[in-house]
Short mmCIF file of C-alpha atoms in Angstrom, two decimals:
data_model
loop_
_atom_site.label_atom_id
_atom_site.label_comp_id
_atom_site.label_asym_id
_atom_site.label_seq_id
_atom_site.Cartn_x
_atom_site.Cartn_y
_atom_site.Cartn_z
CA MET V 213 2.20 39.90 -61.91
CA SER V 214 -1.52 40.00 -62.63
CA THR V 215 -1.33 36.41 -63.87
CA THR V 216 0.36 35.35 -60.67
CA THR V 217 -2.30 37.05 -58.66
CA ALA V 218 -5.07 35.43 -60.65
CA THR V 219 -3.66 31.93 -60.27
CA ALA V 220 -2.79 32.18 -56.55
CA PRO V 221 -4.66 29.61 -54.45
CA SER V 222 -7.20 30.71 -51.93
CA THR V 223 -5.69 31.17 -48.45
CA ALA V 224 -8.94 31.08 -46.49
CA ALA V 225 -8.23 29.89 -42.95
CA SER V 226 -9.61 26.44 -42.15
CA PRO V 227 -11.45 26.07 -38.86
CA VAL V 228 -9.15 25.01 -35.99
CA PRO V 229 -10.55 22.23 -33.80
CA SER V 230 -10.98 23.10 -30.17
CA LEU V 231 -8.44 21.88 -27.65
CA THR V 232 -11.13 19.98 -25.74
CA SER V 233 -12.24 17.93 -28.74
CA THR V 234 -8.61 17.24 -29.61
CA PHE V 235 -7.91 15.85 -26.15
CA VAL V 236 -11.06 13.73 -26.22
CA ARG V 237 -9.99 12.21 -29.54
CA LEU V 238 -6.50 11.71 -28.12
CA LYS V 239 -7.93 9.86 -25.10
CA LEU V 240 -10.01 7.62 -27.36
CA SER V 241 -6.95 6.93 -29.52
CA LEU V 242 -4.90 5.99 -26.45
CA LEU V 243 -7.60 3.57 -25.34
CA LYS V 244 -7.93 2.04 -28.81
CA ASN V 245 -4.18 1.70 -29.42
CA GLY V 246 -3.68 0.23 -25.95
CA LEU V 247 -6.14 -2.53 -26.74
CA ARG V 248 -4.30 -3.35 -29.95
CA GLN V 249 -1.05 -4.16 -28.14
CA SER V 250 -2.01 -7.71 -27.17
CA GLY V 251 -4.97 -10.04 -27.04
CA GLY V 252 -4.48 -10.55 -23.31
CA ARG V 253 -4.79 -6.83 -22.64
CA THR V 254 -7.92 -6.65 -24.77
CA ALA V 255 -9.47 -9.60 -22.93
CA ALA V 256 -8.59 -8.11 -19.53
CA TYR V 257 -10.12 -4.79 -20.55
CA ILE V 258 -13.33 -6.42 -21.74
CA VAL V 259 -13.58 -8.55 -18.60
CA SER V 260 -13.05 -5.46 -16.42
CA ILE V 261 -15.81 -3.64 -18.31
CA VAL V 262 -18.22 -6.56 -17.91
CA PHE V 263 -17.55 -6.98 -14.20
CA GLY V 264 -17.63 -3.22 -13.63
CA VAL V 265 -20.96 -2.82 -15.40
CA LEU V 266 -22.43 -5.82 -13.56
CA PHE V 267 -21.28 -4.42 -10.23
CA ALA V 268 -22.64 -0.96 -11.01
CA ALA V 269 -25.94 -2.43 -12.22
CA GLY V 270 -26.23 -4.46 -9.01
CA MET V 271 -25.58 -1.37 -6.92
CA VAL V 272 -28.22 0.60 -8.87
CA LEU V 273 -30.71 -2.22 -8.29
CA ALA V 274 -29.86 -2.23 -4.58
CA SER V 275 -30.37 1.53 -4.51
CA VAL V 276 -33.82 1.13 -6.06
CA LEU V 277 -34.70 -1.40 -3.37
CA LEU V 278 -33.50 1.05 -0.71
CA ARG V 279 -35.94 3.76 -1.79
CA GLY V 280 -38.17 4.68 1.12
CA SER V 281 -35.88 3.05 3.68
CA SER V 282 -34.88 5.09 6.73
CA SER V 283 -31.22 4.21 6.18
CA ALA V 284 -31.15 5.10 2.46
CA GLY V 285 -29.68 8.55 3.06
CA THR V 286 -26.92 7.21 5.32
CA ILE V 287 -25.90 4.53 2.84
CA ALA V 288 -26.00 6.88 -0.16
CA VAL V 289 -23.84 9.53 1.51
CA LEU V 290 -21.27 7.03 2.80
CA LEU V 291 -21.09 5.27 -0.57
CA THR V 292 -20.36 8.59 -2.28
CA GLY V 293 -17.71 9.41 0.30
CA THR V 294 -16.08 6.04 -0.29
CA LEU V 295 -16.05 6.69 -4.02
CA ALA V 296 -14.33 10.02 -3.45
CA LEU V 297 -11.67 8.33 -1.30
CA ALA V 298 -11.07 5.74 -3.99
CA TRP V 299 -10.62 8.43 -6.63
CA THR V 300 -8.27 10.32 -4.32
CA PHE V 301 -5.84 7.50 -3.60
CA MET V 302 -6.06 5.42 -6.76
CA PRO V 303 -3.48 7.54 -8.68
CA LEU V 304 -1.04 7.09 -5.79
CA PHE V 305 -1.28 3.30 -5.93
CA VAL V 306 -1.59 2.63 -9.67
CA PRO V 307 0.17 5.59 -11.32
CA SER V 308 0.93 3.54 -14.44
CA GLY V 309 -2.71 2.60 -15.02
CA ASP V 310 -3.47 5.70 -17.13
CA GLU V 311 -0.84 7.35 -19.29
CA THR V 312 -2.77 10.62 -19.29
CA LEU V 313 -2.19 10.97 -15.55
CA ASP V 314 1.29 12.34 -16.28
CA PRO V 315 0.93 15.98 -17.36
CA SER V 316 4.71 16.31 -17.70
CA ARG V 317 4.23 14.89 -21.21
CA LEU V 318 2.63 18.21 -22.15
CA VAL V 319 5.29 20.59 -20.83
CA MET V 320 6.80 21.32 -24.25
CA LEU V 321 3.48 22.14 -25.92
CA PRO V 322 2.42 25.82 -26.28
CA LEU V 323 -0.77 25.46 -24.24
CA ARG V 324 -2.30 27.90 -21.80
CA PRO V 325 -3.14 26.45 -18.37
CA ARG V 326 -6.87 27.27 -18.27
CA PRO V 327 -7.83 25.72 -21.65
CA LEU V 328 -5.51 22.82 -20.87
CA VAL V 329 -7.23 22.06 -17.57
CA ARG V 330 -10.65 22.30 -19.19
CA ALA V 331 -9.62 19.91 -21.97
CA LEU V 332 -8.01 17.46 -19.57
CA LEU V 333 -11.08 17.46 -17.32
CA VAL V 334 -13.44 16.64 -20.18
CA ALA V 335 -11.08 13.99 -21.55
CA SER V 336 -10.76 12.47 -18.08
CA LEU V 337 -14.50 11.82 -18.08
CA VAL V 338 -13.99 9.38 -20.96
CA GLY V 339 -13.31 5.88 -19.69
CA VAL V 340 -14.62 2.92 -17.76
CA GLY V 341 -13.94 4.38 -14.33
CA PRO V 342 -15.93 7.60 -14.79
CA ALA V 343 -18.78 5.65 -16.41
CA ILE V 344 -19.03 3.23 -13.48
CA THR V 345 -18.78 6.14 -11.05
CA LEU V 346 -21.60 7.89 -12.87
CA LEU V 347 -23.79 4.78 -12.51
CA LEU V 348 -22.99 4.42 -8.80
CA VAL V 349 -23.71 8.08 -8.12
CA PHE V 350 -26.92 7.82 -10.12
CA GLY V 351 -27.98 4.88 -7.96
CA SER V 352 -27.18 6.81 -4.78
CA ALA V 353 -29.20 9.80 -5.93
CA LEU V 354 -32.04 7.53 -7.05
CA SER V 355 -32.31 5.95 -3.60
CA VAL V 356 -32.99 9.30 -1.87
CA ALA V 357 -34.66 11.44 -4.56
CA ARG V 358 -38.37 12.06 -3.93
CA GLY V 359 -40.63 14.71 -5.34
CA ALA V 360 -39.88 17.42 -7.90
CA ALA V 361 -37.31 19.19 -5.70
CA GLY V 362 -35.44 15.96 -5.10
CA VAL V 363 -35.35 15.14 -8.82
CA VAL V 364 -34.03 18.62 -9.69
CA ALA V 365 -31.33 18.31 -7.03
CA ALA V 366 -30.42 14.83 -8.31
CA VAL V 367 -30.08 16.12 -11.89
CA LEU V 368 -27.58 18.69 -10.62
CA ALA V 369 -25.84 16.43 -8.12
CA VAL V 370 -25.02 13.40 -10.29
CA PRO V 371 -22.78 15.15 -12.87
CA LEU V 372 -21.38 17.42 -10.16
CA VAL V 373 -20.25 14.48 -8.00
CA THR V 374 -18.70 12.72 -11.00
CA ALA V 375 -16.81 15.85 -12.02
CA VAL V 376 -15.55 16.40 -8.47
CA CYS V 377 -14.28 12.81 -8.23
CA VAL V 378 -12.40 13.09 -11.52
CA ALA V 379 -11.03 16.56 -10.73
CA LEU V 380 -9.92 15.39 -7.30
CA SER V 381 -8.06 12.45 -8.82
CA ARG V 382 -6.35 14.60 -11.43
CA ALA V 383 -5.44 17.35 -8.97
CA VAL V 384 -3.81 14.82 -6.62
CA ALA V 385 -1.98 13.20 -9.54
CA ALA V 386 -0.71 16.55 -10.86
CA ALA V 387 0.48 17.63 -7.42
CA ASN V 388 2.39 14.35 -6.96
CA VAL V 389 3.37 13.53 -10.52
CA ARG V 390 7.10 13.67 -9.81
CA LEU V 391 6.61 11.36 -6.87
CA LEU V 392 4.47 8.96 -8.92
CA THR V 393 7.10 8.65 -11.67
CA SER V 394 9.96 8.06 -9.20
CA ARG V 395 11.09 5.05 -7.20
CA LYS V 396 9.04 6.19 -4.21
CA GLY V 397 5.96 6.16 -6.39
CA ARG V 398 6.66 2.52 -7.25
CA ASP V 399 6.96 1.90 -3.52
CA LEU V 400 3.43 3.23 -3.10
CA ALA V 401 2.20 0.94 -5.87
CA LEU V 402 3.72 -2.07 -4.12
CA LEU V 403 2.05 -1.06 -0.87
CA SER V 404 -1.40 -0.99 -2.46
CA GLY V 405 -1.92 -4.60 -1.43
CA LEU V 406 -1.35 -3.57 2.17
CA VAL V 407 -4.03 -0.91 1.97
CA ILE V 408 -6.46 -3.43 0.50
CA ALA V 409 -5.68 -5.91 3.30
CA VAL V 410 -6.08 -3.26 5.97
CA GLY V 411 -9.27 -2.04 4.35
CA MET V 412 -10.70 -5.55 4.39
CA GLN V 413 -9.99 -5.78 8.12
CA VAL V 414 -11.68 -2.42 8.71
CA VAL V 415 -14.71 -3.42 6.64
CA ASN V 416 -14.92 -6.74 8.46
CA PHE V 417 -14.72 -4.99 11.82
CA GLY V 418 -17.34 -2.44 10.81
CA ALA V 419 -19.70 -5.11 9.46
CA GLN V 420 -19.49 -7.09 12.68
CA ARG V 421 -20.18 -3.99 14.75
CA LEU V 422 -23.17 -3.13 12.57
CA GLY V 423 -24.45 -6.68 12.90
CA GLN V 424 -24.22 -6.44 16.67
CA ALA V 425 -25.99 -3.07 16.64
CA GLY V 426 -28.80 -4.42 14.44
CA GLY V 427 -28.92 -1.50 11.98
CA MET V 428 -27.22 1.56 10.52
CA GLY V 429 -27.66 3.61 13.70
CA PRO V 430 -23.93 3.69 14.63
CA LEU V 431 -23.08 5.14 11.20
CA GLU V 432 -25.64 7.93 11.21
CA PRO V 433 -23.34 10.41 13.08
CA VAL V 434 -20.59 9.64 10.57
CA ALA V 435 -22.96 10.17 7.65
CA ALA V 436 -24.11 13.47 9.18
CA VAL V 437 -20.51 14.73 9.02
CA VAL V 438 -19.68 13.22 5.62
CA GLY V 439 -22.90 14.72 4.26
CA TRP V 440 -21.30 18.17 4.52
CA LEU V 441 -18.05 17.11 2.83
CA PRO V 442 -17.88 17.39 -0.98
CA PRO V 443 -18.74 15.50 -3.09
CA ALA V 444 -20.97 13.53 -0.69
CA ALA V 445 -22.58 16.85 0.21
CA ALA V 446 -24.31 16.83 -3.21
CA ILE V 447 -26.04 13.53 -2.43
CA GLY V 448 -26.91 14.94 0.98
CA ALA V 449 -28.46 17.86 -0.89
CA VAL V 450 -30.74 15.48 -2.79
CA ASP V 451 -31.88 13.93 0.49
CA ALA V 452 -32.41 17.36 2.04
CA ALA V 453 -34.39 18.62 -0.98
CA SER V 454 -36.58 15.51 -0.86
CA ASN V 455 -37.33 16.26 2.79
CA GLY V 456 -38.20 19.90 2.06
CA ASP V 457 -34.99 21.46 3.43
CA HIS V 458 -34.36 23.56 0.35
CA VAL V 459 -31.92 25.96 2.03
CA VAL V 460 -29.76 23.10 3.28
CA ALA V 461 -29.92 21.46 -0.15
CA ALA V 462 -28.82 24.65 -1.90
CA ALA V 463 -26.00 25.16 0.60
CA ARG V 464 -24.68 21.63 0.04
CA LEU V 465 -24.85 21.96 -3.74
CA LEU V 466 -23.02 25.30 -3.60
CA LEU V 467 -20.42 23.77 -1.31
CA THR V 468 -19.79 20.95 -3.79
CA ALA V 469 -19.60 23.40 -6.70
CA ALA V 470 -17.13 25.52 -4.74
CA ALA V 471 -15.06 22.41 -4.06
CA LEU V 472 -15.00 21.65 -7.80
CA ALA V 473 -13.81 25.17 -8.54
CA GLY V 474 -11.14 24.91 -5.85
CA LEU V 475 -9.91 21.56 -7.16
CA VAL V 476 -9.69 22.90 -10.71
CA HIS V 477 -7.74 25.91 -9.44
CA TRP V 478 -5.36 23.65 -7.48
CA TRP V 479 -4.95 21.45 -10.54
CA GLN V 480 -4.17 24.49 -12.70
CA ARG V 481 -1.56 25.80 -10.24
CA SER V 482 0.08 22.36 -10.11
CA LEU V 483 0.28 22.25 -13.90
CA VAL V 484 1.82 25.73 -14.04
CA ARG V 485 4.38 24.79 -11.38
CA LEU V 486 5.14 21.55 -13.19
CA MET V 487 5.73 23.35 -16.48
CA VAL V 488 7.94 26.17 -15.18
CA GLU V 489 9.87 24.67 -12.26
CA PRO V 490 12.75 22.25 -12.88
CA ASP V 491 12.85 18.82 -11.30
CA GLY V 492 15.87 17.13 -9.78
CA SER V 493 17.18 15.90 -13.14
CA THR V 494 17.49 19.44 -14.54
CA ILE V 495 19.15 21.14 -11.59
CA GLY V 496 22.58 22.38 -12.53
CA ALA V 497 25.82 20.80 -11.47
CA SER V 498 26.39 23.64 -9.05
CA SER V 499 24.11 21.97 -6.56
CA GLY V 500 25.97 18.68 -6.82
CA SER V 501 28.36 19.66 -4.07
CA ASP V 502 25.44 20.28 -1.71
CA VAL V 503 23.99 16.87 -2.51
CA ARG V 504 27.34 15.23 -1.88
CA LYS V 505 27.65 17.06 1.42
CA LYS V 506 24.23 15.86 2.52
CA SER V 507 24.91 12.27 1.49
CA GLY V 508 28.43 12.13 2.80
CA GLY V 509 29.43 10.49 6.04
CA THR V 510 27.87 7.64 7.85
CA GLY V 511 24.90 9.54 9.21
CA LEU V 512 23.01 8.99 12.43
CA LEU V 513 22.44 5.30 11.71
CA GLY V 514 26.14 4.66 11.28
CA ARG V 515 26.94 6.43 14.56
CA ILE V 516 24.38 4.42 16.56
CA LEU V 517 25.31 0.97 15.28
CA PRO V 518 28.41 -0.88 16.50
CA GLY V 519 31.64 -0.71 14.55
CA GLY V 520 33.30 -3.32 12.39
CA ARG V 521 31.60 -5.84 10.18
CA THR V 522 28.60 -6.17 12.46
CA GLY V 523 27.67 -2.50 12.18
CA ALA V 524 28.29 -2.40 8.43
CA VAL V 525 26.06 -5.41 7.76
CA MET V 526 23.34 -4.11 10.08
CA GLU V 527 23.36 -0.74 8.35
CA ARG V 528 23.19 -2.39 4.93
CA SER V 529 20.25 -4.58 6.01
CA LEU V 530 18.34 -1.65 7.52
CA ARG V 531 18.92 0.45 4.41
CA TYR V 532 17.58 -2.40 2.27
CA ILE V 533 14.43 -2.36 4.36
CA TRP V 534 14.00 1.37 3.77
CA ARG V 535 15.10 1.64 0.14
CA ASP V 536 14.34 -1.62 -1.68
CA PRO V 537 10.68 -1.53 -2.81
CA LYS V 538 9.97 -5.24 -2.35
CA THR V 539 11.74 -5.48 0.98
CA LYS V 540 9.94 -2.37 2.21
CA ALA V 541 6.58 -3.71 1.05
CA ALA V 542 7.16 -7.01 2.87
CA TRP V 543 8.18 -5.26 6.09
CA VAL V 544 5.38 -2.71 6.10
CA THR V 545 2.83 -5.41 5.38
CA SER V 546 4.17 -7.57 8.21
CA LEU V 547 4.25 -4.66 10.65
CA ALA V 548 0.74 -3.52 9.79
CA MET V 549 -0.86 -6.96 9.83
CA GLY V 550 1.06 -7.91 12.96
CA LEU V 551 -0.53 -4.93 14.71
CA ILE V 552 -3.99 -4.97 13.16
CA VAL V 553 -4.93 -8.65 13.56
CA PRO V 554 -4.30 -8.87 17.35
CA LEU V 555 -5.86 -5.49 18.11
CA PHE V 556 -8.92 -5.99 15.91
CA ASN V 557 -9.59 -9.38 17.46
CA ALA V 558 -9.21 -7.82 20.90
CA LEU V 559 -11.55 -4.96 19.99
CA GLN V 560 -14.15 -7.41 18.74
CA GLY V 561 -14.05 -9.23 22.07
CA VAL V 562 -13.18 -12.58 20.47
CA GLY V 563 -9.43 -12.52 20.92
CA THR V 564 -6.96 -13.42 23.62
CA ILE V 565 -3.63 -11.90 24.53
CA TYR V 566 -1.92 -14.81 22.79
CA TRP V 567 -2.87 -13.20 19.47
CA ALA V 568 0.24 -11.07 20.07
CA CYS V 569 2.25 -14.09 18.89
CA PHE V 570 0.85 -13.33 15.43
CA ALA V 571 3.14 -10.30 15.30
CA SER V 572 6.13 -12.50 16.10
CA GLY V 573 5.15 -14.85 13.29
CA MET V 574 4.70 -12.08 10.73
CA LEU V 575 8.04 -10.48 11.56
CA GLY V 576 10.08 -13.63 12.18
CA VAL V 577 9.58 -14.90 8.63
CA GLN V 578 11.56 -11.88 7.38
CA MET V 579 14.68 -13.79 8.45
CA TYR V 580 14.01 -16.42 5.81
CA ASN V 581 15.84 -16.24 2.47
CA GLN V 582 18.23 -13.56 3.69
CA PHE V 583 20.62 -14.05 0.79
CA GLY V 584 17.86 -14.10 -1.81
CA GLN V 585 16.85 -10.61 -0.75
CA ASP V 586 20.25 -9.41 -1.99
CA THR V 587 19.55 -10.90 -5.47
CA SER V 588 22.56 -10.80 -7.81
CA ALA V 589 24.31 -8.28 -5.55
CA PHE V 590 25.00 -11.15 -3.14
CA TRP V 591 28.20 -11.92 -5.06
CA MET V 592 29.77 -8.86 -3.40
CA VAL V 593 28.84 -10.23 0.03
CA ALA V 594 30.10 -13.67 -0.98
CA GLN V 595 33.58 -12.21 -1.57
CA THR V 596 33.80 -11.46 2.16
CA ILE V 597 32.86 -14.97 3.32
CA SER V 598 35.64 -17.55 3.30
CA THR V 599 35.24 -19.34 6.63
CA LYS V 600 32.41 -20.35 8.91
CA ASP V 601 33.40 -17.50 11.24
CA ASP V 602 32.80 -15.02 8.41
CA ALA V 603 29.44 -16.62 7.70
CA TYR V 604 28.52 -16.53 11.39
CA ALA V 605 29.40 -12.83 11.62
CA GLU V 606 27.33 -12.08 8.50
CA LEU V 607 24.27 -13.98 9.70
CA ARG V 608 24.56 -12.63 13.25
CA ALA V 609 24.60 -9.04 12.03
CA ARG V 610 21.57 -9.67 9.81
CA ALA V 611 19.72 -11.21 12.77
CA LEU V 612 20.62 -8.23 14.96
CA ALA V 613 19.31 -5.82 12.33
CA LEU V 614 16.04 -7.73 12.24
CA LEU V 615 15.78 -7.90 16.02
CA THR V 616 16.37 -4.15 16.24
CA ILE V 617 12.88 -3.73 14.79
CA THR V 618 11.07 -6.89 15.82
CA LEU V 619 11.88 -6.95 19.54
CA PRO V 620 10.37 -3.56 20.46
CA PHE V 621 7.51 -4.07 18.03
CA THR V 622 6.59 -7.45 19.54
CA ALA V 623 6.65 -5.93 23.02
CA LEU V 624 4.50 -3.00 21.82
CA VAL V 625 1.86 -5.25 20.24
CA THR V 626 1.70 -7.48 23.32
CA VAL V 627 1.28 -4.53 25.69
CA ALA V 628 -1.33 -2.92 23.41
CA THR V 629 -3.31 -6.18 23.20
CA ALA V 630 -3.21 -6.55 26.98
CA ALA V 631 -4.40 -2.95 27.37
CA VAL V 632 -7.35 -3.44 25.01
CA LEU V 633 -8.37 -6.68 26.71
CA GLY V 634 -7.60 -5.41 30.21
CA ASP V 635 -5.73 -8.67 30.85
CA TRP V 636 -2.54 -7.33 32.42
CA SER V 637 -1.99 -10.46 34.51
CA ALA V 638 -1.36 -12.52 31.35
CA LEU V 639 1.14 -10.01 29.91
CA PRO V 640 4.36 -11.73 31.16
CA GLU V 641 3.47 -15.18 29.85
CA ALA V 642 2.20 -13.87 26.50
CA LEU V 643 5.30 -11.74 25.99
CA GLY V 644 7.54 -14.67 26.93
CA LEU V 645 5.80 -16.92 24.38
CA ALA V 646 5.96 -14.22 21.70
CA LEU V 647 9.70 -13.66 22.23
CA GLY V 648 10.35 -17.41 22.28
CA LEU V 649 8.52 -17.80 18.97
CA LEU V 650 10.44 -14.86 17.51
CA GLY V 651 13.75 -16.49 18.53
CA ALA V 652 12.69 -19.79 16.99
CA LEU V 653 11.79 -18.12 13.69
CA VAL V 654 15.01 -16.12 13.54
CA GLY V 655 17.13 -19.18 14.28
CA SER V 656 15.29 -21.45 11.82
CA GLY V 657 15.28 -18.65 9.26
CA ALA V 658 19.07 -18.50 9.34
CA VAL V 659 19.24 -22.25 8.68
CA ALA V 660 16.63 -22.05 5.91
CA SER V 661 18.54 -19.19 4.27
CA ALA V 662 21.57 -21.46 3.96
CA VAL V 663 19.77 -24.65 2.95
CA PHE V 664 16.89 -23.37 0.77
CA PRO V 665 17.98 -20.10 -0.90
CA TYR V 666 15.94 -18.80 -3.83
CA SER V 667 15.94 -15.72 -6.03
CA ILE V 668 13.44 -12.85 -5.86
CA PRO V 669 12.69 -11.32 -9.30
CA GLN V 670 13.12 -7.57 -9.52
CA ASP V 671 11.33 -7.05 -12.84
CA SER V 672 7.87 -7.75 -11.43
CA GLY V 673 6.04 -6.13 -8.58
CA TYR V 674 3.85 -9.17 -8.01
CA LYS V 675 6.20 -12.17 -8.22
CA ASN V 676 8.32 -13.10 -5.21
CA VAL V 677 9.90 -16.28 -6.61
CA VAL V 678 11.44 -16.88 -10.01
CA PRO V 679 9.94 -19.72 -12.09
CA GLY V 680 11.28 -23.12 -11.05
CA GLN V 681 12.07 -22.19 -7.44
CA GLY V 682 8.55 -22.22 -5.98
CA GLY V 683 9.19 -25.57 -4.31
CA LEU V 684 12.28 -24.21 -2.57
CA ALA V 685 10.31 -21.23 -1.27
CA TRP V 686 7.53 -23.42 0.11
CA MET V 687 9.97 -25.83 1.75
CA SER V 688 11.86 -22.93 3.28
CA ILE V 689 8.88 -21.10 4.77
CA LEU V 690 6.52 -23.96 5.65
CA GLY V 691 9.30 -26.19 6.96
CA GLY V 692 10.65 -23.36 9.07
CA MET V 693 7.23 -22.51 10.47
CA PHE V 694 6.47 -26.11 11.49
CA GLY V 695 9.97 -26.42 12.90
CA SER V 696 9.54 -23.22 14.91
CA ALA V 697 6.27 -24.52 16.34
CA LEU V 698 8.05 -27.68 17.48
CA LEU V 699 10.91 -25.66 18.94
CA CYS V 700 8.41 -23.61 20.96
CA SER V 701 6.68 -26.70 22.35
CA PRO V 702 8.61 -26.57 25.67
CA LEU V 703 7.34 -23.04 26.34
CA ILE V 704 3.82 -23.95 25.26
CA GLY V 705 3.89 -27.08 27.41
CA ALA V 706 5.08 -25.13 30.43
CA THR V 707 2.30 -22.57 29.97
CA VAL V 708 -0.39 -25.24 29.73
CA TYR V 709 1.01 -27.11 32.74
CA LEU V 710 1.09 -24.03 34.96
CA HIS V 711 -2.50 -23.18 34.05
CA LEU V 712 -3.82 -26.71 34.58
CA SER V 713 -2.00 -27.10 37.89
CA ASP V 714 -3.37 -23.79 39.19
CA GLN V 715 0.12 -22.27 39.58
CA GLU V 716 -0.78 -18.85 38.18
CA SER V 717 1.63 -17.20 40.58
CA ALA V 718 4.53 -18.78 38.68
CA LEU V 719 3.39 -17.71 35.21
CA TRP V 720 5.58 -14.60 35.31
CA LEU V 721 8.59 -16.92 35.04
CA LEU V 722 7.62 -17.53 31.42
CA LEU V 723 8.85 -14.02 30.52
CA PRO V 724 12.53 -14.56 31.45
CA ALA V 725 12.25 -18.15 30.27
CA GLY V 726 10.99 -16.97 26.86
CA VAL V 727 13.76 -14.38 26.58
CA LEU V 728 16.51 -16.85 27.42
CA TYR V 729 15.04 -19.67 25.34
CA GLY V 730 14.55 -17.38 22.34
CA ALA V 731 18.14 -16.12 22.59
CA LEU V 732 19.34 -19.73 22.81
CA LEU V 733 17.42 -20.67 19.67
CA VAL V 734 18.85 -17.71 17.77
CA TRP V 735 22.40 -18.62 18.82
CA ALA V 736 21.88 -22.30 17.94
CA GLY V 737 20.36 -21.45 14.56
CA LEU V 738 23.28 -19.19 13.67
CA LYS V 739 25.79 -21.84 14.75
CA VAL V 740 24.09 -24.46 12.58
CA ALA V 741 23.67 -22.16 9.58
CA ALA V 742 27.19 -20.68 9.55
CA PRO V 743 29.17 -23.77 8.40
CA ARG V 744 26.49 -24.66 5.87
CA THR V 745 26.60 -21.14 4.45
CA ALA V 746 30.39 -21.23 4.09
CA ARG V 747 30.32 -24.71 2.55
CA ARG V 748 27.41 -24.07 0.16
CA LEU V 749 28.40 -20.56 -0.88
CA PRO V 750 28.68 -21.33 -4.66
CA GLU V 751 25.26 -23.03 -4.66
CA ILE V 752 23.71 -20.14 -2.73
CA LEU V 753 25.20 -17.61 -5.13
CA ALA V 754 23.89 -19.52 -8.15
CA ALA V 755 20.41 -19.89 -6.62
CA VAL V 756 19.90 -16.25 -5.68
CA SER V 757 21.29 -14.93 -8.99
CA LYS V 758 18.68 -16.64 -11.18
CA GLY V 759 16.05 -14.59 -12.97
#
């Protein structure tokens, strides 16, 4: 026994690495292993770093040039507020961009919430995004920091703003992690392009207004409000300290620090809830009957729509718009751009009421490639089409589903544009032209769907045509648009003639004329497309099932 005791190895406990250092090493390993997956990913990562650093360096240089300018404080505060907005919404639009955004991967580990949040926060500061943010915030603070008090406030504000941005992003991601990993989260990712397009319109509008005003004066009230909202309040504190308002500077720094503490607390509560509450996939079978009860029946939509095949096809089309990510993205983009472009041009004072026809154009193209939107599931629809009457009923119901949305929306955009411009006298003619164009696009879209069908890939969020069918897509859309313009030439000619002949009192006739002419074009397009659809059904099925 004494021998055993003498030869026993030493059992001195080895030092255990801290959780924070472990998570930092894990983040670095994820970055390194991700770059090893492919040369293309490595090249894209390097290019993003180069462009990000160049952009941040340019912004820092611009901030240095702004020092001493009267508008430096306004620009610095608004830039910081924009950064915070970007960090807030980025996880909602690109949830797959960072694997560490999903804390559900950690639910089985024996980790306490407070050390876990601390480790995740420090690890989140490792990456290209936080580094670029740190440079941008440093430039903002540099542009307004003056004197010893301003430098001290800047030293406190720069890391505080960066930490708030990262904590805000992680808190939002943790609160919505189950949404981000579901189909609805992928819907949000597909709609990111819409937000970018809308943002570009807003920036363009704001830049033009600033150019007309001749300075940053119109934005100073906005900056005064944003300067009290964390994390921009920290940059406002630097400006206040530089101007000698030490009490205001301290209050803004404390407000930002309190916001950081609140975000960390919210993040921690979200992690605890995520780790102890079941999601939909773990709810017992006992609740299955409730789900079936809620999903049973036709619902309100089925009760509103007509009966028979027409109502069934309309309901199917409307549900596609709501549930299919690509179809929803296309519709939301068309609705938003169809509203924004006419109204923004009207607000800028450079538009006319005829810009409302842009909404008709954006929505009318949704009638094109109707069968391709069904992808390989179109074979089930094809089983119900054996004659041209069946094809006519199918296409008519799809057109009615589209018109259920597009008709009231076109009228709304036209009325709103007339209200902004104050040109109510031109409302009847503009609405008549818009409805005539909508009818032309719906009718030609039905024909194009039968003659030029193509498949829409479902395995990519960015491709709308499978390889080899790009020519079909261009012929379908461009040919239909030029054809629709020619079909609308009688209405356009009548409008021009009435204006040139000084017969403004008769311009209201263009509204009923546009309604009747648009309905005629829809009916004619369906009549032409129906026999072609029935005759070319095997070719259509083969075309839309590719990819």
